[in-house]
PDB file of C-alpha atoms in Angstrom:
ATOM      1  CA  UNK A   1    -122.195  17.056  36.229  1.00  0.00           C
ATOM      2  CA  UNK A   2    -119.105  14.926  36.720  1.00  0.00           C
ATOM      3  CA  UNK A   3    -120.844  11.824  37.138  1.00  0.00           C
ATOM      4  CA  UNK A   4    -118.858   8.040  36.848  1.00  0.00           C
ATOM      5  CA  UNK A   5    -120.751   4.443  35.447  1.00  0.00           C
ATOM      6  CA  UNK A   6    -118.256   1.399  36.524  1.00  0.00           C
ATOM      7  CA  UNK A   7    -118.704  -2.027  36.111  1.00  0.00           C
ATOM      8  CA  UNK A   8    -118.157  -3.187  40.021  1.00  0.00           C
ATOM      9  CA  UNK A   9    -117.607  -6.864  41.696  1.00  0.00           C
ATOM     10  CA  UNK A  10    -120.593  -8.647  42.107  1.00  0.00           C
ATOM     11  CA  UNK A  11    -122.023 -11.949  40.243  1.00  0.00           C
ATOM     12  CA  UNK A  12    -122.356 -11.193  37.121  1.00  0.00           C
ATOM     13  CA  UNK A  13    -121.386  -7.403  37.502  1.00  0.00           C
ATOM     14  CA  UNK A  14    -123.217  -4.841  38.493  1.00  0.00           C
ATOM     15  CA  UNK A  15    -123.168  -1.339  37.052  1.00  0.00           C
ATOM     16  CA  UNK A  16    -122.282   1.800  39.283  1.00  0.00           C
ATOM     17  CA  UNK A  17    -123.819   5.817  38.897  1.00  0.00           C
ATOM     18  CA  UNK A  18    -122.239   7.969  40.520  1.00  0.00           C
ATOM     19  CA  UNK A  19    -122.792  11.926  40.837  1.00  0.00           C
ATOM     20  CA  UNK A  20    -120.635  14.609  41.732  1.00  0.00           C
ATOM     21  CA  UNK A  21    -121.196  15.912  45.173  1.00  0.00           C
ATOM     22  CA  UNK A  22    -123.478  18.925  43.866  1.00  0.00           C
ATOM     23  CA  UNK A  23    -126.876  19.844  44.283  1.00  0.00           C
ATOM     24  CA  UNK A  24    -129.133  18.955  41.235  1.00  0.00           C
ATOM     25  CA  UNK A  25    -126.429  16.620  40.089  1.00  0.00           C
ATOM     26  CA  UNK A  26    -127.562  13.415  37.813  1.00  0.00           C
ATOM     27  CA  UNK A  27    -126.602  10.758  35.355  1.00  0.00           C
ATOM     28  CA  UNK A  28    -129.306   9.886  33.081  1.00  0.00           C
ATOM     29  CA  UNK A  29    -128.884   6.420  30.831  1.00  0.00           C
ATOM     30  CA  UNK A  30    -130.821   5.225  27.925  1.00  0.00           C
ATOM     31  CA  UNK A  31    -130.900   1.925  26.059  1.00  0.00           C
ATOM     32  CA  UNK A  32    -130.066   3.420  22.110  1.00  0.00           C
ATOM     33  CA  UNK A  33    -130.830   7.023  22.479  1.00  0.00           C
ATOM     34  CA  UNK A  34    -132.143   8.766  20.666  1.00  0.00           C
ATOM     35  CA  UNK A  35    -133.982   5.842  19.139  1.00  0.00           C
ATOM     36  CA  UNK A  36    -137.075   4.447  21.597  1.00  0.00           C
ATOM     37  CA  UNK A  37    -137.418   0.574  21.310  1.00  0.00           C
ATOM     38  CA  UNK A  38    -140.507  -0.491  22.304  1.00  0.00           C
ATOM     39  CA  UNK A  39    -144.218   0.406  21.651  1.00  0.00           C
ATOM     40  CA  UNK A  40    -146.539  -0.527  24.607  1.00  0.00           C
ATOM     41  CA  UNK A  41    -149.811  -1.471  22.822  1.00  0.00           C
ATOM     42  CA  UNK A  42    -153.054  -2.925  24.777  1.00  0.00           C
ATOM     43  CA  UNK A  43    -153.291  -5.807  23.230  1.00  0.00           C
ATOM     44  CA  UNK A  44    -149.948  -7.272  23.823  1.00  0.00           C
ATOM     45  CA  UNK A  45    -148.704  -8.625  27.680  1.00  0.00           C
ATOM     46  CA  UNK A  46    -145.745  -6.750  28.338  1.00  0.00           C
ATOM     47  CA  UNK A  47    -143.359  -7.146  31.499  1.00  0.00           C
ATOM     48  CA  UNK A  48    -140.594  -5.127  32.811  1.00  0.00           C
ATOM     49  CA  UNK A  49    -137.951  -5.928  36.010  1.00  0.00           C
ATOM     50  CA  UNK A  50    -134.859  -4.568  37.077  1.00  0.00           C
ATOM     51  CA  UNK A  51    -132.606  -4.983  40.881  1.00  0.00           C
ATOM     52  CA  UNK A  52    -131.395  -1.597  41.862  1.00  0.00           C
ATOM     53  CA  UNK A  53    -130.066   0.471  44.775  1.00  0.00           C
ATOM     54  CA  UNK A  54    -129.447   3.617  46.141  1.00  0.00           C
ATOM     55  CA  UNK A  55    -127.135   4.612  48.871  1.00  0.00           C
ATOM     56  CA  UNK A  56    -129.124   7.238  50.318  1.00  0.00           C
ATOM     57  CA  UNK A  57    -133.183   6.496  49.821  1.00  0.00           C
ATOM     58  CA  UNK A  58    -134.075   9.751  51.059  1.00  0.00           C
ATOM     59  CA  UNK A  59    -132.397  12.394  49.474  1.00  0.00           C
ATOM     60  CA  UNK A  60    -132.253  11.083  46.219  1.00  0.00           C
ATOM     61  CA  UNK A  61    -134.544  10.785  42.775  1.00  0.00           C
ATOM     62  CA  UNK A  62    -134.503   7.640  41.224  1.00  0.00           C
ATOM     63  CA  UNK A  63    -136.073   6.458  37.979  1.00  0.00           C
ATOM     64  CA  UNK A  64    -135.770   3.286  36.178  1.00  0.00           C
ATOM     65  CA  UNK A  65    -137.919   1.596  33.620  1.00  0.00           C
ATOM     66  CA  UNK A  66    -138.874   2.295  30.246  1.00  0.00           C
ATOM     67  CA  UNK A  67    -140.064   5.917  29.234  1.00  0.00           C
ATOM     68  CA  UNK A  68    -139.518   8.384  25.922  1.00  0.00           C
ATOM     69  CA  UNK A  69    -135.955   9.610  25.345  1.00  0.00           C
ATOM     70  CA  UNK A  70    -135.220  12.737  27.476  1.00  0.00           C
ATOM     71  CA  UNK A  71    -131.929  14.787  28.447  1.00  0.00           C
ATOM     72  CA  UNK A  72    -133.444  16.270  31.268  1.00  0.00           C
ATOM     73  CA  UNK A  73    -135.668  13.316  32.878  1.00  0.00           C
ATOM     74  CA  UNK A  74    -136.051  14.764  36.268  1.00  0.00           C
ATOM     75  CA  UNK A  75    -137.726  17.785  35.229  1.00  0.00           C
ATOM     76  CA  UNK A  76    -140.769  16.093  33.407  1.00  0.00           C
ATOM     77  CA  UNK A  77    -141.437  12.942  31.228  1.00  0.00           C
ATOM     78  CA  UNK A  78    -144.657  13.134  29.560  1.00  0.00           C
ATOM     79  CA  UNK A  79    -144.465   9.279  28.298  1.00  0.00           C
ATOM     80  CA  UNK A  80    -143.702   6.378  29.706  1.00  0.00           C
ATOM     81  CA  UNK A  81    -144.194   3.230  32.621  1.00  0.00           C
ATOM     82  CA  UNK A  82    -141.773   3.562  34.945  1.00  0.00           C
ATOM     83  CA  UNK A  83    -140.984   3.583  38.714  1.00  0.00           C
ATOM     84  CA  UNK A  84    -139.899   6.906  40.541  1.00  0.00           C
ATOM     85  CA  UNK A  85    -138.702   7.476  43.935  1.00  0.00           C
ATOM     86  CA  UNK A  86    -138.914  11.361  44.718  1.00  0.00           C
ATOM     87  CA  UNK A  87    -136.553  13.062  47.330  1.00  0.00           C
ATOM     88  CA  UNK A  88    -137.530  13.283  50.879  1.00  0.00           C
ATOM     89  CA  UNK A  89    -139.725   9.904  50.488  1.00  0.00           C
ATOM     90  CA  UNK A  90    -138.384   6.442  50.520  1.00  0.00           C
ATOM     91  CA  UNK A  91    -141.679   5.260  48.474  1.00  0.00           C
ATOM     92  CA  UNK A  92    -141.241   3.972  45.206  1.00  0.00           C
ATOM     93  CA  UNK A  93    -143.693   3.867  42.971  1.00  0.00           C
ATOM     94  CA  UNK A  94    -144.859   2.813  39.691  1.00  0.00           C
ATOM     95  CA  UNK A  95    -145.987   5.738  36.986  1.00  0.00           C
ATOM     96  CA  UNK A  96    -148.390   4.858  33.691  1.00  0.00           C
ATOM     97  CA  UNK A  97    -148.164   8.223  32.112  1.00  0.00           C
ATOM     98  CA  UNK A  98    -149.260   9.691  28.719  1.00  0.00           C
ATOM     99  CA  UNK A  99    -149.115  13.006  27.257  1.00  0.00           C
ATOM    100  CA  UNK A 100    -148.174  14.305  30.797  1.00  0.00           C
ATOM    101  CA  UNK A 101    -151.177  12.585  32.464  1.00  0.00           C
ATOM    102  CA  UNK A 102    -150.185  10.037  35.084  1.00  0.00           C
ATOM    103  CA  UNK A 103    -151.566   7.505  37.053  1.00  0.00           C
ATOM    104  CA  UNK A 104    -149.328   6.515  40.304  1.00  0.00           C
ATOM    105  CA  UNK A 105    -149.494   3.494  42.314  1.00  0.00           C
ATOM    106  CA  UNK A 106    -146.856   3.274  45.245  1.00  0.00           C
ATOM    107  CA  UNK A 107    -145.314  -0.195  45.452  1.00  0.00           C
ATOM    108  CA  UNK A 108    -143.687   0.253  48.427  1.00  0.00           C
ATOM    109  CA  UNK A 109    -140.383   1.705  50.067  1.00  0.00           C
ATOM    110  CA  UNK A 110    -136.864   1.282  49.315  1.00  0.00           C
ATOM    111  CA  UNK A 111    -133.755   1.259  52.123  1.00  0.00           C
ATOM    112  CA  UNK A 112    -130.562   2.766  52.279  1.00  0.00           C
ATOM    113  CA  UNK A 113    -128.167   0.828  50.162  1.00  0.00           C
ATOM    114  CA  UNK A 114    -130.345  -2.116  49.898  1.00  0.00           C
ATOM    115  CA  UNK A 115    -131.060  -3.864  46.965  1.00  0.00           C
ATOM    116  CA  UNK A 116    -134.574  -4.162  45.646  1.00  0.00           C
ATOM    117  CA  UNK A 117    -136.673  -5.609  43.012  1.00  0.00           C
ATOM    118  CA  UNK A 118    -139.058  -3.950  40.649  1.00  0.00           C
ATOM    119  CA  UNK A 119    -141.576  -5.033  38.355  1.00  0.00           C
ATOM    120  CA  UNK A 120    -144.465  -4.938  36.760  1.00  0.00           C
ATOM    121  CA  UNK A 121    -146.493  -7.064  34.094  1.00  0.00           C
ATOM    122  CA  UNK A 122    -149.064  -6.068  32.169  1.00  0.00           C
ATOM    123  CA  UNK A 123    -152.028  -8.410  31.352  1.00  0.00           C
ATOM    124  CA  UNK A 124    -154.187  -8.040  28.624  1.00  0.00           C
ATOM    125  CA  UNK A 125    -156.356 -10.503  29.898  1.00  0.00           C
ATOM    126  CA  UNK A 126    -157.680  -8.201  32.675  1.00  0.00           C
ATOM    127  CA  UNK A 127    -155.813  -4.797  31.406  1.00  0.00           C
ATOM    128  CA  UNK A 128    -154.071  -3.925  33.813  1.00  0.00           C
ATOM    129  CA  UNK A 129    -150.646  -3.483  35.672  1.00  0.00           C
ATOM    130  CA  UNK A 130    -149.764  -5.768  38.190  1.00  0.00           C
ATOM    131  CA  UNK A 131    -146.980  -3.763  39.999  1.00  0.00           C
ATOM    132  CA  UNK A 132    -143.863  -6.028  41.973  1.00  0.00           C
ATOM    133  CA  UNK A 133    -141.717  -5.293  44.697  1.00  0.00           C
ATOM    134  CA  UNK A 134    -139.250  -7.674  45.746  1.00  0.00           C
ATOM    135  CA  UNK A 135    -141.485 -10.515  43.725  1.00  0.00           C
ATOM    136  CA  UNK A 136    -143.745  -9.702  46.045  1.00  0.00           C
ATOM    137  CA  UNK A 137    -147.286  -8.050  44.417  1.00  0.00           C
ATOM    138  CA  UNK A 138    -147.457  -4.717  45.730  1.00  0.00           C
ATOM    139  CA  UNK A 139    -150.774  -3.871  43.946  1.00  0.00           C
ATOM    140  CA  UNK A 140    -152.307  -3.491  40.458  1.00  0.00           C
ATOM    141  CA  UNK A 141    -153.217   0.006  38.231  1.00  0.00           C
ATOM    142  CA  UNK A 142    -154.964   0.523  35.181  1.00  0.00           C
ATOM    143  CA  UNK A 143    -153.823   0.817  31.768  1.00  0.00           C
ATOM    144  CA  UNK A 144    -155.417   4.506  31.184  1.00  0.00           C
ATOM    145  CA  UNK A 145    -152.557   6.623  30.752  1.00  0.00           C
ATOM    146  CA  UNK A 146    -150.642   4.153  29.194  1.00  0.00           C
ATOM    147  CA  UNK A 147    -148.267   5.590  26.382  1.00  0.00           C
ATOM    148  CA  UNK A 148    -149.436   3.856  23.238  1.00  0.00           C
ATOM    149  CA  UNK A 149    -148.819   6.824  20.874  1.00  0.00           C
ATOM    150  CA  UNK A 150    -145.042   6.511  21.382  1.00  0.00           C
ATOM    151  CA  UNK A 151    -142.387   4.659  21.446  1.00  0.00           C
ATOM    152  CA  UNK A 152    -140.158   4.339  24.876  1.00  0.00           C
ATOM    153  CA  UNK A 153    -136.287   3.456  25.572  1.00  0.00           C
ATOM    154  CA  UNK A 154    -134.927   1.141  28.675  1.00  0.00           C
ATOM    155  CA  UNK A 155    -133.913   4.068  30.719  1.00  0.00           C
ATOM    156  CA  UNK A 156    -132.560   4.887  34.736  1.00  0.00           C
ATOM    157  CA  UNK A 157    -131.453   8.250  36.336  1.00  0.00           C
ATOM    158  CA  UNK A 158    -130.113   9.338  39.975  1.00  0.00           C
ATOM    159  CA  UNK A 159    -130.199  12.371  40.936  1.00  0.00           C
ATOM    160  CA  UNK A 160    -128.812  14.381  43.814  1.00  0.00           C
ATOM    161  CA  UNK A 161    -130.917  16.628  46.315  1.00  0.00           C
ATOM    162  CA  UNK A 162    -128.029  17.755  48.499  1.00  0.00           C
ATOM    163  CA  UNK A 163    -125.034  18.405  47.989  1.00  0.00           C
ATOM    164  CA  UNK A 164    -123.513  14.875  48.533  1.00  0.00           C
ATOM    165  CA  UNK A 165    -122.319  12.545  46.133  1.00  0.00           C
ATOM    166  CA  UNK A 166    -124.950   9.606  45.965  1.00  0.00           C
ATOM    167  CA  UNK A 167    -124.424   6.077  43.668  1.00  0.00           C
ATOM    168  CA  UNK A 168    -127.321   3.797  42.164  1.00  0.00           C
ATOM    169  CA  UNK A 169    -126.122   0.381  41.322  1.00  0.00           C
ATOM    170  CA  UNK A 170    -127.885  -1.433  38.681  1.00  0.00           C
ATOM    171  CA  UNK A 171    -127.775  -5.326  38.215  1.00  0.00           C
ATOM    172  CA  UNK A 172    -130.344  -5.514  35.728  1.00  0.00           C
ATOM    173  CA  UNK A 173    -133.231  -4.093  33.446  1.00  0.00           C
ATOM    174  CA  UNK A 174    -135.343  -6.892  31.337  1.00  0.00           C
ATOM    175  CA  UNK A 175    -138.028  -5.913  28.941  1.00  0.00           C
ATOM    176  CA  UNK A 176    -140.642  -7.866  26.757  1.00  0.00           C
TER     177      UNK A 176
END
């Protein structure tokens, strides 16, 4: 697609995706593609948070968190922990998937144009996910289908399902 990123006023900066007004249309980023920079492994607490908005929560994919490097993201991504908000639902939630086996725990909705906060921190004390929304725990999931046989990139895609253009702003993604 013809897709934009700007850097747009806010504190700080925030970045802005957006798509073409087509059908199908998305913008797909990834933090040093095509290398992966992180290795989730069991034994190790691990955290990841990010602010982000959509301008239409309905009719648009979002995904944002960490997950193998992949041109076509929307179609399928067999590795990775990451959130996902599907078209035609305003529920977000977060995905633990390996070798194309997923576990999915909703943490909540998301609003039109409205900024929200994701999270989630892994404990090895207890081993498992405890999944954020707004700094707010939204529940917990288990570590099962955790990717620990590859390594995943900082990654976030929009994508279109209409044809309308739709924008994602992103004011940050932390990882440890």
């Amino acid at each position: 697609g013809s897709a934009t990123e700007a850097l747009t006023s806010a504190d700080g900066g925030v970045l802005l995706l957006t798509n073409a007004a087509a059908n199908n249309d998305f913008d797909s980023l990834q933090w040093g593609a095509p290398y992966e920079s992180y290795l989730w492994e069991a034994g190790k607490d691990f955290f990841f948070k990010c602010r982000v908005k959509v301008n239409d929560a309905t009719q648009t994919d979002m995904i944002v968190g960490l997950h193998i490097v992949d041109t076509t993201p929307v179609a399928a991504i067999t590795d990775g922990i990451y959130f996902l908000k599907s078209d035609t639902s305003t529920t977000v939630s977060l995905v633990v998937n390996k070798d194309s086996t997923a576990t999915t725990t909703s943490a909540g909705t998301m609003a039109d144009d409205t900024w929200t906060t994701l999270g989630y921190y892994y404990s090895t004390k207890d081993r498992k996910f405890y999944i954020y929304k707004d700094n707010v725990l939204a529940g917990t999931s288990v570590n099962t289908n955790a990717p620990d046989d590859e390594e995943i990139a900082l990654s976030f895609t929009i994508h279109n399902e209409e044809a309308v253009a739709k924008t994602m702003s992103v004011d940050y993604l932390v990882a440890g």
